[in-house]
PDB file of C-alpha atoms in Angstrom:
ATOM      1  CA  UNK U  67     -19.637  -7.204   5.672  1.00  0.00           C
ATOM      2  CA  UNK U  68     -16.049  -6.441   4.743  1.00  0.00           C
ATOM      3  CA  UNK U  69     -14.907  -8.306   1.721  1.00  0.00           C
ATOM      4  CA  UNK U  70     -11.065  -9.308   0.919  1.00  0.00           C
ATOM      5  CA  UNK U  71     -10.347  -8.575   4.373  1.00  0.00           C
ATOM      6  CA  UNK U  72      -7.884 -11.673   4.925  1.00  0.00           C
ATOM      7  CA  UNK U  73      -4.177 -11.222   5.951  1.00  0.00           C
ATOM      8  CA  UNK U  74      -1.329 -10.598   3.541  1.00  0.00           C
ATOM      9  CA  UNK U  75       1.002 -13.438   4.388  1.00  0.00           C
ATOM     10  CA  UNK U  76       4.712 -14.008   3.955  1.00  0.00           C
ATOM     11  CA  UNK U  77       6.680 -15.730   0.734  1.00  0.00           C
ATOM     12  CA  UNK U  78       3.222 -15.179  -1.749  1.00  0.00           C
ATOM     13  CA  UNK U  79       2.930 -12.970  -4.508  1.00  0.00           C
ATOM     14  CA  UNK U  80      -0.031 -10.414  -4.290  1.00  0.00           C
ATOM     15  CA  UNK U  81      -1.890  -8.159  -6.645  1.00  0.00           C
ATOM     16  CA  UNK U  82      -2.411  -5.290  -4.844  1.00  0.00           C
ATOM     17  CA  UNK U  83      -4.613  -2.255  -5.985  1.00  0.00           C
ATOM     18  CA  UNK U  84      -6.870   0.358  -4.969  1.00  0.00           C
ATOM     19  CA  UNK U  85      -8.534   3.434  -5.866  1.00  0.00           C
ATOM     20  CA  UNK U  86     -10.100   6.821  -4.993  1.00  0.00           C
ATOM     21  CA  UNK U  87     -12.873   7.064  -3.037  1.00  0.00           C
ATOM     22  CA  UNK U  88     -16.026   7.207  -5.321  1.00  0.00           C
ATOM     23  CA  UNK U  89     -13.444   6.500  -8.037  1.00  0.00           C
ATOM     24  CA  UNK U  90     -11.937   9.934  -7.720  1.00  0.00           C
ATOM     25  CA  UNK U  91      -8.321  11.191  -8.193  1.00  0.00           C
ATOM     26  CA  UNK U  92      -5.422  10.082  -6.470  1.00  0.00           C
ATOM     27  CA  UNK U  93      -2.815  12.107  -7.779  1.00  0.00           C
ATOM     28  CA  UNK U  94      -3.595  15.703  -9.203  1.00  0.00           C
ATOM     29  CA  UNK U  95       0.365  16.615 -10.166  1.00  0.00           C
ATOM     30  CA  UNK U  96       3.795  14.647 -11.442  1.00  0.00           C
ATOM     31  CA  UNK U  97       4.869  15.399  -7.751  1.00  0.00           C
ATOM     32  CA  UNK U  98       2.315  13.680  -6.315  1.00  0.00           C
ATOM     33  CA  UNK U  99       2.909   9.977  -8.292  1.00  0.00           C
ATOM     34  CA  UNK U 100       6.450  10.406  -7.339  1.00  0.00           C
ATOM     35  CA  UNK U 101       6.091  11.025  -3.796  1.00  0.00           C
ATOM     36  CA  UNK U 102       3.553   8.058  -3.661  1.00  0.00           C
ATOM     37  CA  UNK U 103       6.465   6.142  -5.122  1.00  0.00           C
ATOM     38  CA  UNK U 104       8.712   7.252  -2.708  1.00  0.00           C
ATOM     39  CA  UNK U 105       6.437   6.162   0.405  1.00  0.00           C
ATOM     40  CA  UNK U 106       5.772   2.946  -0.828  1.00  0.00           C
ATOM     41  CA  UNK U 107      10.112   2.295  -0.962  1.00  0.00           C
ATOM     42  CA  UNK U 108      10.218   3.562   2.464  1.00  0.00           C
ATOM     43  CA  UNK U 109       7.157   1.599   3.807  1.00  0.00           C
ATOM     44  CA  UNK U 110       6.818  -0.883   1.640  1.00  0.00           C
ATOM     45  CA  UNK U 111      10.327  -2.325   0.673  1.00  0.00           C
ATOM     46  CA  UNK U 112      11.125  -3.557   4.179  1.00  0.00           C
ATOM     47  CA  UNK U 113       8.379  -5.837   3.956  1.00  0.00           C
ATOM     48  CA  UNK U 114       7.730  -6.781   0.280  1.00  0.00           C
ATOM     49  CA  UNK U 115       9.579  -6.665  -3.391  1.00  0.00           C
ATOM     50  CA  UNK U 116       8.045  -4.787  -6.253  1.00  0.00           C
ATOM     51  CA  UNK U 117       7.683  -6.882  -9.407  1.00  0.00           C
ATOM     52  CA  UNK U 118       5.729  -4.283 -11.534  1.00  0.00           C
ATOM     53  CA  UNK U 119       3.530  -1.055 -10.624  1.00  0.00           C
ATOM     54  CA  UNK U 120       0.826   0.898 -12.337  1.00  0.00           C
ATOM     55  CA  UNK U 121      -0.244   4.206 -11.396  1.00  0.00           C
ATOM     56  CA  UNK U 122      -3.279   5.840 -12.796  1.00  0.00           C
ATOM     57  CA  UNK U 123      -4.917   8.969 -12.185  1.00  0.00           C
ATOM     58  CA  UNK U 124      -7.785   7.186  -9.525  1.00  0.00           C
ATOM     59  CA  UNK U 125      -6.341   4.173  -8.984  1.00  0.00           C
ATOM     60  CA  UNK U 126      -2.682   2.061  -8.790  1.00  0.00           C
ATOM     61  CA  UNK U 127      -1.912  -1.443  -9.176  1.00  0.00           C
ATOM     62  CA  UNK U 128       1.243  -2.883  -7.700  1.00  0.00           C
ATOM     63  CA  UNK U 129       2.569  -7.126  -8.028  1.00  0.00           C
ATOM     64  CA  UNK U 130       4.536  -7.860  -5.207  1.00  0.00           C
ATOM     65  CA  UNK U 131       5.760 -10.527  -3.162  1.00  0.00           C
ATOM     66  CA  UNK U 132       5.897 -10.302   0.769  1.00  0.00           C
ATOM     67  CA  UNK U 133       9.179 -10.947   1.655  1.00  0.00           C
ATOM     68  CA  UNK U 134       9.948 -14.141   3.719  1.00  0.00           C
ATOM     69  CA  UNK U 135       8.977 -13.344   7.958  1.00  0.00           C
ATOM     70  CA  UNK U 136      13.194 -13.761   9.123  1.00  0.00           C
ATOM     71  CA  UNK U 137      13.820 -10.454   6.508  1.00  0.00           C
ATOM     72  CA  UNK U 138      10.779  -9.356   7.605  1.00  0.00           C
ATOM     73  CA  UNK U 139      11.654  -9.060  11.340  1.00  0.00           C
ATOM     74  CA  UNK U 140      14.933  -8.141  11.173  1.00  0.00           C
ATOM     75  CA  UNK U 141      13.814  -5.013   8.950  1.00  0.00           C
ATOM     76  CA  UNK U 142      11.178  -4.630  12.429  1.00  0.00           C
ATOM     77  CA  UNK U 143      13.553  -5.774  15.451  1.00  0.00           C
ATOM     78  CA  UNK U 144      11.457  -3.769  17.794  1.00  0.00           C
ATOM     79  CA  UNK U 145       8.464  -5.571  16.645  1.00  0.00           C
ATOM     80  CA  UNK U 146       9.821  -9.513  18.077  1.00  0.00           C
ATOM     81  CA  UNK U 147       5.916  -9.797  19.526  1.00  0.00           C
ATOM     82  CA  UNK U 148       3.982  -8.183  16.867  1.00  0.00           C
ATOM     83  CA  UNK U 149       2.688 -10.656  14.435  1.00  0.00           C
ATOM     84  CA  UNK U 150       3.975 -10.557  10.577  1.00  0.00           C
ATOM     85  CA  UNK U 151       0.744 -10.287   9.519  1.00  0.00           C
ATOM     86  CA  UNK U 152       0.263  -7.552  11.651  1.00  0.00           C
ATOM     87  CA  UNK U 153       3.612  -5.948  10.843  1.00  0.00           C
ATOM     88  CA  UNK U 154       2.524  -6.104   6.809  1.00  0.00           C
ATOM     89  CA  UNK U 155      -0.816  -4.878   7.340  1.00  0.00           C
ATOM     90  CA  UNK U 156       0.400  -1.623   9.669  1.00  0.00           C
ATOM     91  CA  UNK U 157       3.298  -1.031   6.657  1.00  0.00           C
ATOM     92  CA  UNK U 158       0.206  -0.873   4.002  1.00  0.00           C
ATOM     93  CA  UNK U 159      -1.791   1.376   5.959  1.00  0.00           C
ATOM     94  CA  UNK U 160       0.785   3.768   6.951  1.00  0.00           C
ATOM     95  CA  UNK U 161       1.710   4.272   3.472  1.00  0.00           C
ATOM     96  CA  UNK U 162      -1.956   4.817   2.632  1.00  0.00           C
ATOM     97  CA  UNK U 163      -2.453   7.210   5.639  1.00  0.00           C
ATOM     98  CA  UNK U 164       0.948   9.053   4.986  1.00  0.00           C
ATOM     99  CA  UNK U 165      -0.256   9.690   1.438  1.00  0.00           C
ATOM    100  CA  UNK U 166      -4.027  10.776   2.140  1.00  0.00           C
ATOM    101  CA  UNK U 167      -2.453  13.229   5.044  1.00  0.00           C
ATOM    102  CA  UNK U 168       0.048  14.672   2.338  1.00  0.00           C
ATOM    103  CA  UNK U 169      -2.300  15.050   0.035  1.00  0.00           C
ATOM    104  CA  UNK U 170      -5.275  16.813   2.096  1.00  0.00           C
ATOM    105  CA  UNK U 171      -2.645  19.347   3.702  1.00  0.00           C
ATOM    106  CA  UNK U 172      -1.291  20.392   0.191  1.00  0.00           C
ATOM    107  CA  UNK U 173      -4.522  20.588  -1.066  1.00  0.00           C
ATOM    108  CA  UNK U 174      -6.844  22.358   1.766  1.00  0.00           C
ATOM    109  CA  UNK U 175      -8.713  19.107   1.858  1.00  0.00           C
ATOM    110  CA  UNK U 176     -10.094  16.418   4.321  1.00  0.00           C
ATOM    111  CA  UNK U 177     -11.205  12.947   4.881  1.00  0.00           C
ATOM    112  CA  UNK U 178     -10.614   9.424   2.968  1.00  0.00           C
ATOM    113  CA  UNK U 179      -8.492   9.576  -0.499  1.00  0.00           C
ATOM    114  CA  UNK U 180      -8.777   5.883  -0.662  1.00  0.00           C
ATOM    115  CA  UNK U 181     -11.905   3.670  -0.706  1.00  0.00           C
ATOM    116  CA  UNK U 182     -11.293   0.643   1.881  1.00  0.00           C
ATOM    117  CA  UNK U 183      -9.931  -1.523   2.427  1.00  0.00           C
ATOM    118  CA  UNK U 184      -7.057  -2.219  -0.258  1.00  0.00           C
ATOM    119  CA  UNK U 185      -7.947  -4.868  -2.683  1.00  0.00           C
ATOM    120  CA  UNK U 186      -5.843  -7.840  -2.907  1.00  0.00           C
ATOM    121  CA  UNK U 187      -5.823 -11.120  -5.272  1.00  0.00           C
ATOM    122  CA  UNK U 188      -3.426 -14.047  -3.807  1.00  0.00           C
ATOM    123  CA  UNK U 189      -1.110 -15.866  -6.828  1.00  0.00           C
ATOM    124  CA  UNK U 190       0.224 -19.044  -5.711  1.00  0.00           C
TER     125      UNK U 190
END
């Protein structure tokens, strides 16, 4: 059974982190932490602020706070049916899966880069 598999919800602060499959690399060059940096202020930003980020060679930590669900869907107008929860999960994920497909096309590789899913700790 899945643990820590319960909805990141609007207006809380989370601890978000994850790391390589089988606790291998994430990021083999400079390039690589920048342009994980720069996915997760695309994807990420409309949906949550940054408070403070780590970024190891197999693994990342970021604190963050989801934003509240009005900002949220007006960053995601063409998501009015879509649950927020939903909406938060799908921005994760697509960061994750942008990443791993950057990464195995520069690199001749294939499969998972990340183990799953992405650990989270709630702070109230």
């Amino acid at each position: 059974m899945k643990k820590n598999v319960y909805p990141l919800e609007a207006e809380c602060f989370y601890h978000v982190f994850n790391r390589g499959i089988n606790g291998q690399r994430l990021f083999f060059t400079d390039q690589n932490y920048h342009y994980f940096l720069s996915l997760m202020r695309r994807k990420i930003a409309p949906i949550a602020s940054v408070y403070a980020y780590c970024l190891l060679r197999n693994h990342f930590h970021f604190l963050i706070r989801i934003k509240p669900e009005q900002e949220i869907r007006q960053a995601f107008p063409e998501k009015s049916k879509t649950e927020v929860s939903k909406i938060i999960s799908q921005q994760f994920s697509n960061t994750f899966n942008s990443y791993t497909q950057a990464i195995n096309k520069h690199f001749g590789r294939t499969g998972k880069l990340f183990e799953l899913p992405f650990r989270k700790v709630n702070y109230v």
